[in-house]
PDB file of C-alpha atoms in Angstrom:
ATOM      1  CA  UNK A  28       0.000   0.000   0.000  1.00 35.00           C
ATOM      2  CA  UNK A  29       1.299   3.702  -1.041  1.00 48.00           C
ATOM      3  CA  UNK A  30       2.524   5.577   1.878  1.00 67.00           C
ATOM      4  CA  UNK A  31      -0.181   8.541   1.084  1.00 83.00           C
ATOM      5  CA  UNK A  32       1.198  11.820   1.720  1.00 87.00           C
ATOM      6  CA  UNK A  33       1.061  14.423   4.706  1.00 91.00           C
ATOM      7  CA  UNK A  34      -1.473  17.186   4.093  1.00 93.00           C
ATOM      8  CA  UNK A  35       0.963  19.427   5.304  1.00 94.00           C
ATOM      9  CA  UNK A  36       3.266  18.649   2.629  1.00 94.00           C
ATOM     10  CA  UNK A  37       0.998  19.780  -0.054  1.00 93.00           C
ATOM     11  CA  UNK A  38       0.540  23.210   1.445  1.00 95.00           C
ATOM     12  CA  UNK A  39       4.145  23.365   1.846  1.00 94.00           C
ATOM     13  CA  UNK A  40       4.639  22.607  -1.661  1.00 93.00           C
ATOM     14  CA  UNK A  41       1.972  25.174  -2.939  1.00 92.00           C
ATOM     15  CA  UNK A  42       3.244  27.778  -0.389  1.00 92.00           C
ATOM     16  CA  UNK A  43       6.752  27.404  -1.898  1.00 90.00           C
ATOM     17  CA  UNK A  44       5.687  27.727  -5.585  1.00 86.00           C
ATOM     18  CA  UNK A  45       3.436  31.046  -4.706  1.00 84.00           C
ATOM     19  CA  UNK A  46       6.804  31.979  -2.945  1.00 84.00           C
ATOM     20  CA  UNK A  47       5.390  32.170   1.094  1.00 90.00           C
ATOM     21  CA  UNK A  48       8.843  30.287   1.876  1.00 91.00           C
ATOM     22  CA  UNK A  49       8.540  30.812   5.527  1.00 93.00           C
ATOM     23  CA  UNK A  50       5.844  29.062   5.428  1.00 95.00           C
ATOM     24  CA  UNK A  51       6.630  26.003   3.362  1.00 94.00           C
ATOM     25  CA  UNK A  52       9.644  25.556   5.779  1.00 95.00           C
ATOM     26  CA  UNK A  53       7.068  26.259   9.131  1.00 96.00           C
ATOM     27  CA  UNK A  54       4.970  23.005   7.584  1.00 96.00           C
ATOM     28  CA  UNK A  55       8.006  20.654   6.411  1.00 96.00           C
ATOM     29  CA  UNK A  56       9.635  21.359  10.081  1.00 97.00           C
ATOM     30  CA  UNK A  57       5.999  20.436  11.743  1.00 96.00           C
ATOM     31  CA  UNK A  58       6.092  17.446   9.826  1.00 96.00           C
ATOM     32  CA  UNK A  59      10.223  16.428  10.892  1.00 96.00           C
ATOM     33  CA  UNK A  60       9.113  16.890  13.857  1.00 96.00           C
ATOM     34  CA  UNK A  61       6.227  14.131  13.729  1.00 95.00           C
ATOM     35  CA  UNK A  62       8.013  11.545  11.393  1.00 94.00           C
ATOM     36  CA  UNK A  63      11.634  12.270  11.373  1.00 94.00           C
ATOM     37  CA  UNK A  64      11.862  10.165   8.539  1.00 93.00           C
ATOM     38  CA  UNK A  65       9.529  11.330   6.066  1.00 95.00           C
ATOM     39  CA  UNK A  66      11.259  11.455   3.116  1.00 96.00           C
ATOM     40  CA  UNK A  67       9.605  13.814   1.736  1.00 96.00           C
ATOM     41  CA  UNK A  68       9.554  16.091   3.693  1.00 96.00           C
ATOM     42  CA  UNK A  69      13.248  16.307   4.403  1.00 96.00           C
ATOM     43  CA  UNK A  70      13.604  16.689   0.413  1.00 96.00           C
ATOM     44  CA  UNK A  71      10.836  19.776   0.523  1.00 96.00           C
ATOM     45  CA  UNK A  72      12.357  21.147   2.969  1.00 96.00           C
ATOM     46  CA  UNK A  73      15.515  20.777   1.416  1.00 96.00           C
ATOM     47  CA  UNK A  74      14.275  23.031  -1.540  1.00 94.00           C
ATOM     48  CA  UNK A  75      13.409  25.606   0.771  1.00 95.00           C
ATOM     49  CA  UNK A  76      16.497  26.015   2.707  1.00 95.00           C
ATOM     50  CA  UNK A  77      18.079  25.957  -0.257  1.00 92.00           C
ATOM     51  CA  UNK A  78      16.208  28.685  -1.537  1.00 89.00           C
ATOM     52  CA  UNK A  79      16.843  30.392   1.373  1.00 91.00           C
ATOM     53  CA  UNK A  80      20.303  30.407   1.705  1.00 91.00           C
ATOM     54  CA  UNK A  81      20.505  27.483   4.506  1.00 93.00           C
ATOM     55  CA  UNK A  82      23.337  25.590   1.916  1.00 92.00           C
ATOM     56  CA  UNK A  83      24.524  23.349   4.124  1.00 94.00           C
ATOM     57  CA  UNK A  84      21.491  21.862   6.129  1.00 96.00           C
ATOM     58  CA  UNK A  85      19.708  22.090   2.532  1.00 96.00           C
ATOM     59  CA  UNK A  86      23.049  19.522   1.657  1.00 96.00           C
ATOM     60  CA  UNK A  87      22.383  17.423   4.729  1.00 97.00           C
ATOM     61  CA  UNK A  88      18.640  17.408   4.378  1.00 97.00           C
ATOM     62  CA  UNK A  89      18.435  15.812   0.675  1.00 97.00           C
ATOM     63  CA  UNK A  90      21.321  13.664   1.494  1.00 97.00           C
ATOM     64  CA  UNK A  91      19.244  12.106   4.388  1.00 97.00           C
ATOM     65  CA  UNK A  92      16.243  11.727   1.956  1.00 97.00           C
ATOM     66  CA  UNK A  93      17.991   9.992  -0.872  1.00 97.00           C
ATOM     67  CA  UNK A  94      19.437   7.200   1.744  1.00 97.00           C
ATOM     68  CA  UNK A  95      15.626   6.821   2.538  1.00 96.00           C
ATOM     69  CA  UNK A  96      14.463   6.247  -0.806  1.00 95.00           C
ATOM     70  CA  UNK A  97      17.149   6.276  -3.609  1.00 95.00           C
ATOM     71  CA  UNK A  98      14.334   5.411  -5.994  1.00 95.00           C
ATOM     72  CA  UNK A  99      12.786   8.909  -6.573  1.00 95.00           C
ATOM     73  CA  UNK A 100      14.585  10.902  -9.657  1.00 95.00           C
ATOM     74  CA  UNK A 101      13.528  14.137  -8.211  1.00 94.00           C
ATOM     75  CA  UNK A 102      15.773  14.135  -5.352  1.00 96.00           C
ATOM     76  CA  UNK A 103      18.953  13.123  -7.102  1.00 97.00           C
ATOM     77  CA  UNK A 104      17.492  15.966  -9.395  1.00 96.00           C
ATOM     78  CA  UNK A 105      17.352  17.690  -6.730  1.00 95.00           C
ATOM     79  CA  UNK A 106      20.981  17.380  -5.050  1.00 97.00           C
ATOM     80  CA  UNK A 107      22.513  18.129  -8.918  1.00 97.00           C
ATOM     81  CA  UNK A 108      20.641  21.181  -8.267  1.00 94.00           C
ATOM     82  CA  UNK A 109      22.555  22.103  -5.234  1.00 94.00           C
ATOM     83  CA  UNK A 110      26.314  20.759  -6.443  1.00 96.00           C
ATOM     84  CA  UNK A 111      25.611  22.967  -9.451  1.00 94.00           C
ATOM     85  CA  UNK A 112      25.139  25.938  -7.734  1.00 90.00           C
ATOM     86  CA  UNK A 113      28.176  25.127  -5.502  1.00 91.00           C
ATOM     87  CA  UNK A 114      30.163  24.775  -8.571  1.00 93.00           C
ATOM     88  CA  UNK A 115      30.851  20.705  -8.229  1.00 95.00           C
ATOM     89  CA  UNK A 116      29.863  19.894 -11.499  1.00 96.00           C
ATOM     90  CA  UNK A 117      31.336  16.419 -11.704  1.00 95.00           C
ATOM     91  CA  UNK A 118      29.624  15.401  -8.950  1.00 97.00           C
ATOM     92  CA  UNK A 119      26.378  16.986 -10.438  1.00 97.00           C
ATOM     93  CA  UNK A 120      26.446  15.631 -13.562  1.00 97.00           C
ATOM     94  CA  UNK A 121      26.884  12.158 -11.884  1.00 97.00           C
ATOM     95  CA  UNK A 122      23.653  13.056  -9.484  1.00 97.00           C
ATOM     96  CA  UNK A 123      21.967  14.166 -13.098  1.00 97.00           C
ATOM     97  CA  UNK A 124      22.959  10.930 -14.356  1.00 97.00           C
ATOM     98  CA  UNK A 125      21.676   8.973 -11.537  1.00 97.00           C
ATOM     99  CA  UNK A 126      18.503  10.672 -11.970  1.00 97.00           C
ATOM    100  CA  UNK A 127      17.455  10.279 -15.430  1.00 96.00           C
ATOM    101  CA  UNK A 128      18.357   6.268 -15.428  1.00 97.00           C
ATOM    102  CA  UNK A 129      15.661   6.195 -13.162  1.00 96.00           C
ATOM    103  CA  UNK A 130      12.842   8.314 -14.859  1.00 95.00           C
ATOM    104  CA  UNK A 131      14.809   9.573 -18.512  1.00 94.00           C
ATOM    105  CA  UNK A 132      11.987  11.813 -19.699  1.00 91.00           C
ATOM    106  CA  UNK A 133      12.307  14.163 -16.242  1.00 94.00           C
ATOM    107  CA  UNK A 134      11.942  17.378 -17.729  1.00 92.00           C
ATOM    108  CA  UNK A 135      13.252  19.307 -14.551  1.00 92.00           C
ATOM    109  CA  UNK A 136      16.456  17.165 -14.400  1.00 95.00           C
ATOM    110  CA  UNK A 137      17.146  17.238 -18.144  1.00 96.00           C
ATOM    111  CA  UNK A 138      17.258  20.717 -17.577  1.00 95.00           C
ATOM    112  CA  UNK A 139      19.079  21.060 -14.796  1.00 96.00           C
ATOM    113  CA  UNK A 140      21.931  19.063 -16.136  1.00 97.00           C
ATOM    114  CA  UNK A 141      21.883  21.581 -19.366  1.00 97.00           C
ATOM    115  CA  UNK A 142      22.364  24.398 -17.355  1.00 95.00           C
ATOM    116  CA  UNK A 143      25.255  22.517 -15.759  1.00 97.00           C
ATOM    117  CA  UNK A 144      26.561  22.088 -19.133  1.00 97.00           C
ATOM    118  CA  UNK A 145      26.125  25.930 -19.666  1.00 96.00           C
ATOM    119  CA  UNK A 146      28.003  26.667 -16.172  1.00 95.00           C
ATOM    120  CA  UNK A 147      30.763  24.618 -18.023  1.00 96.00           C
ATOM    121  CA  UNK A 148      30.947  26.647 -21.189  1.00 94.00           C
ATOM    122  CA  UNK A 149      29.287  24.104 -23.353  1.00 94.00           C
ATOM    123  CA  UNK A 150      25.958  25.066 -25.149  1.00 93.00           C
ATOM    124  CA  UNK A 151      25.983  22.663 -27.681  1.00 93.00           C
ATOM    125  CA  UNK A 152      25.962  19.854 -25.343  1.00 95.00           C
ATOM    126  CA  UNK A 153      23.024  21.698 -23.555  1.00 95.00           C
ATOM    127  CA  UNK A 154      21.387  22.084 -26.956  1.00 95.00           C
ATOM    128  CA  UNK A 155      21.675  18.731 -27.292  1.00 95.00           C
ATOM    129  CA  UNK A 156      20.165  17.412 -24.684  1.00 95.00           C
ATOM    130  CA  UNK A 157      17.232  19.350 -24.341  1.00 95.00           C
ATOM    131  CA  UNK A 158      16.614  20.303 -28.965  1.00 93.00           C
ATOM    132  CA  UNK A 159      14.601  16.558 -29.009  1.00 93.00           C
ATOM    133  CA  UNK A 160      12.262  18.135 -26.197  1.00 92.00           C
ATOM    134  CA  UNK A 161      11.819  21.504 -28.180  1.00 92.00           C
ATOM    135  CA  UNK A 162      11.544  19.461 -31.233  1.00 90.00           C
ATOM    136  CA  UNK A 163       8.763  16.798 -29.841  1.00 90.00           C
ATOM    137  CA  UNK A 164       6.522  19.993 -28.402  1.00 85.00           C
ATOM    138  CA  UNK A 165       4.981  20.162 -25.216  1.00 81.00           C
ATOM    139  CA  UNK A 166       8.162  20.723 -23.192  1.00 84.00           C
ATOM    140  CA  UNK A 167       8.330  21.815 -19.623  1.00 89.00           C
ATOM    141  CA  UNK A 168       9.148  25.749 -19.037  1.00 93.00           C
ATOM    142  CA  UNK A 169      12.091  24.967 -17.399  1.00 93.00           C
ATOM    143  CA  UNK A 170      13.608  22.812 -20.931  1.00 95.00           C
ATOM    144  CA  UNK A 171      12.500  26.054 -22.954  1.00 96.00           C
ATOM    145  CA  UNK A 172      14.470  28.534 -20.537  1.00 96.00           C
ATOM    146  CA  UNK A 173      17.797  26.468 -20.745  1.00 96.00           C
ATOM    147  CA  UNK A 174      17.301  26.049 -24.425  1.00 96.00           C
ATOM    148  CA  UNK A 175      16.585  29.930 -24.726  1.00 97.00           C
ATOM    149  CA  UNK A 176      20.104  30.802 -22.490  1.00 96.00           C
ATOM    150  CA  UNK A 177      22.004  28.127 -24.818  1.00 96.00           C
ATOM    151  CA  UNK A 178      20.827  29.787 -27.507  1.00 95.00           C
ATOM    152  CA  UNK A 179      21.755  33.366 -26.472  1.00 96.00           C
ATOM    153  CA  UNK A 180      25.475  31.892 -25.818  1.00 92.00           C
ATOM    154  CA  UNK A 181      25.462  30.550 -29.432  1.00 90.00           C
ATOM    155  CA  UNK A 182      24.605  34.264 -30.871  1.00 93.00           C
ATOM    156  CA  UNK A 183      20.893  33.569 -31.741  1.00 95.00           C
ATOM    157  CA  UNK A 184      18.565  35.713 -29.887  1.00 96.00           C
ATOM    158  CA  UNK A 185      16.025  36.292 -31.813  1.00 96.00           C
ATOM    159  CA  UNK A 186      15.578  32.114 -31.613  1.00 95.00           C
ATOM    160  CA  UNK A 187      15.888  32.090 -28.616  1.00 96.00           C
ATOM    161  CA  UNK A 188      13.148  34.993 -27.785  1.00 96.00           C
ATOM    162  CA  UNK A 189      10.438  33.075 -29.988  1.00 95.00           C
ATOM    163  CA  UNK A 190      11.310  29.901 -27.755  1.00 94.00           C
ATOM    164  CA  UNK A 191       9.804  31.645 -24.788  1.00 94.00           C
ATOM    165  CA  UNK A 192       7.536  33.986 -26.073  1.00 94.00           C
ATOM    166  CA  UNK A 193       5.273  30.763 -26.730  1.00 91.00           C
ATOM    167  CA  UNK A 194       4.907  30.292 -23.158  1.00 91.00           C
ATOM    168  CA  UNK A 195       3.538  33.460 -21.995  1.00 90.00           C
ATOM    169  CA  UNK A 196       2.121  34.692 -19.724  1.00 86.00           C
ATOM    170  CA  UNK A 197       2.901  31.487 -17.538  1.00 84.00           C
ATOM    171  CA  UNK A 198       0.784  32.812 -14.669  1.00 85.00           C
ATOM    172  CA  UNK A 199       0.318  28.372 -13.309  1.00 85.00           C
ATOM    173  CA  UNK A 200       3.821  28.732 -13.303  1.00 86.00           C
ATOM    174  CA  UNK A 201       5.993  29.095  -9.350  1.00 84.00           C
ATOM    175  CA  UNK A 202       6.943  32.495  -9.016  1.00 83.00           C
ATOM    176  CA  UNK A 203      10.359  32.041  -9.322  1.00 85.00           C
ATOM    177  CA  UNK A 204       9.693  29.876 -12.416  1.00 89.00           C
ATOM    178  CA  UNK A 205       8.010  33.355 -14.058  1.00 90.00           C
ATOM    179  CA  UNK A 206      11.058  35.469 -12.760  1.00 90.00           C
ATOM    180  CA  UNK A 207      13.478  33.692 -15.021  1.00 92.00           C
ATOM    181  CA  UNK A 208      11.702  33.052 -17.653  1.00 94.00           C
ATOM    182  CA  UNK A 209      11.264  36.683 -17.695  1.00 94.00           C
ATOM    183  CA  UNK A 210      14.624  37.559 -17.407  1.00 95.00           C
ATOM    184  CA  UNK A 211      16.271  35.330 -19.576  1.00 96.00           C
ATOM    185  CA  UNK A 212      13.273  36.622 -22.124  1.00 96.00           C
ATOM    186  CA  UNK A 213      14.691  40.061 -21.655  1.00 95.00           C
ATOM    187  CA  UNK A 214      18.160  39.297 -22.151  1.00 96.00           C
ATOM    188  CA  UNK A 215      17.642  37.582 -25.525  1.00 96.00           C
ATOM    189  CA  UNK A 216      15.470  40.495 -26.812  1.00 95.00           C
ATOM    190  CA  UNK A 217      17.991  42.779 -25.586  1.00 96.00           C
ATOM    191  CA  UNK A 218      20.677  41.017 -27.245  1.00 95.00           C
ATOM    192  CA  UNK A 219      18.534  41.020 -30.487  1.00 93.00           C
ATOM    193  CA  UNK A 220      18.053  44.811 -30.161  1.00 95.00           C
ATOM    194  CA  UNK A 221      14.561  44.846 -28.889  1.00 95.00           C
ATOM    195  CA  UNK A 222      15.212  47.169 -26.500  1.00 94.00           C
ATOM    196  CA  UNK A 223      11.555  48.132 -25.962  1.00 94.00           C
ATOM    197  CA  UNK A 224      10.502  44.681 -25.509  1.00 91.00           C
ATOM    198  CA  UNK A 225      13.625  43.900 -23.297  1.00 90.00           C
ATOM    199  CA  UNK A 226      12.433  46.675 -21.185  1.00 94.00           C
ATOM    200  CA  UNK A 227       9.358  44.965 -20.624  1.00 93.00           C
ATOM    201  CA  UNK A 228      10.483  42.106 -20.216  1.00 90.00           C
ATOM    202  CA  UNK A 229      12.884  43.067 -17.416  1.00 90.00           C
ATOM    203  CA  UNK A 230      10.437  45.051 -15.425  1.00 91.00           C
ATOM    204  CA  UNK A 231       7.703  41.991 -15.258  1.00 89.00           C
ATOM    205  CA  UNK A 232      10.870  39.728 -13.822  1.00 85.00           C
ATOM    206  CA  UNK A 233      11.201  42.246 -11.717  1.00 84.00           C
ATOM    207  CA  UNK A 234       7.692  42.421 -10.379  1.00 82.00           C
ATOM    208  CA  UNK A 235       7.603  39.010  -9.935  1.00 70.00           C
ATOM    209  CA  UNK A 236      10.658  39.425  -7.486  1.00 57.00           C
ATOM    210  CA  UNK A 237       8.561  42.215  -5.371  1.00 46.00           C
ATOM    211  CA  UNK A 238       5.981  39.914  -4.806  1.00 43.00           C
ATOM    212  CA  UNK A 239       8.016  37.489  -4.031  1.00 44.00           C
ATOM    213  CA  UNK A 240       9.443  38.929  -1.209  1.00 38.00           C
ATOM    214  CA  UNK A 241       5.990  40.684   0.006  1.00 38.00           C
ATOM    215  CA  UNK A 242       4.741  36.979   0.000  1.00 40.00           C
ATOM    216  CA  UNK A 243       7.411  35.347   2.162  1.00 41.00           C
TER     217      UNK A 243
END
């Protein structure tokens, strides 16, 4: 029988995406302190203090859920994530790897691992990776956005613009989701001399920053 999942995990997960982070990590901690071995909610809560700037516990926290359950893609997804943004990019490419041998079609890990590839200066193996995706249709956001910054590097913005224009406005998306898409969108216009439409651009990522922080 499926373990069925704590209530309070699913607000912390839709508090997170709306960007109420205090809150997220208020529910996930409530939970800890219930089932100290809840999986998920060490991984959730892992996200969050990640988000938030608590590195290491964020390090421990996912660490602790994968020796739970090494079965879940997300949360070697999820620790590429964080070696990535600490700059360990062997070691996240291996978590990446991990990852997609158990679930190869994750979007969110597929593009993770491109923007590692990015971090190391090569956008045609991020291109790579994610073009089939693009290609196929129906991609998630988060394929488009790596695609669109691999693109910029490779001195196409206008391409890379009409990758993400498609997905506007992107209001089911998290909030910080919309913030880089919007960003990224305003670089590539930028770069393709749009300057009015950069502008734009810019100031909506922006917005969605302000809220951001009035929410948490």
């Amino acid at each position: 029988m499926a373990k069925q999942t704590d209530p309070r995990l699913i607000q912390a997960m839709q508090a997170f995406a709306s960007g109420q982070t205090q809150q997220a990590e208020m529910l996930c901690r409530s939970v800890l302190a219930e089932k100290k071995r809840d999986d998920l909610a060490m991984a959730l809560l892992a996200q969050v203090c990640n988000a938030t700037g608590k590195y290491e516990e964020s390090m421990q926290l996912i660490r602790n859920a994968i020796a739970k359950n090494n079965k879940r893609a997300d949360y070697h997804g999820l620790l590429a994530d964080m070696l990535t943004t600490k700059g360990d990019f062997r070691n996240a490419l291996d978590a990446y790897d991990k990852a997609l041998k158990l679930q190869p079609d994750h979007h969110g890990v597929i593009a993770g691992k491109a923007n590692t590839w990015l971090r190391l200066n090569e956008p045609n193996k991020a291109i790579k990776l994610v073009e089939p995706f693009i290609k196929k249709g129906g991609e998630d956001i988060t394929i488009s956005i790596v695609y669109a910054k691999a693109l910029i590097e490779g001195g196409e913005p206008h391409d890379a613009a009409e990758v993400l224009l498609k997905h506007l406005p992107a209001k089911k998306e998290p909030i910080e989701t919309r913030r880089t898409l919007y960003f990224v969108l305003g670089k590539a216009m930028e770069k393709a001399g749009e300057y009015n439409g950069a502008f734009e651009a810019y100031q909506e990522g922006n917005s969605q920053l302000v809220l951001t922080l009035t929410l948490a």
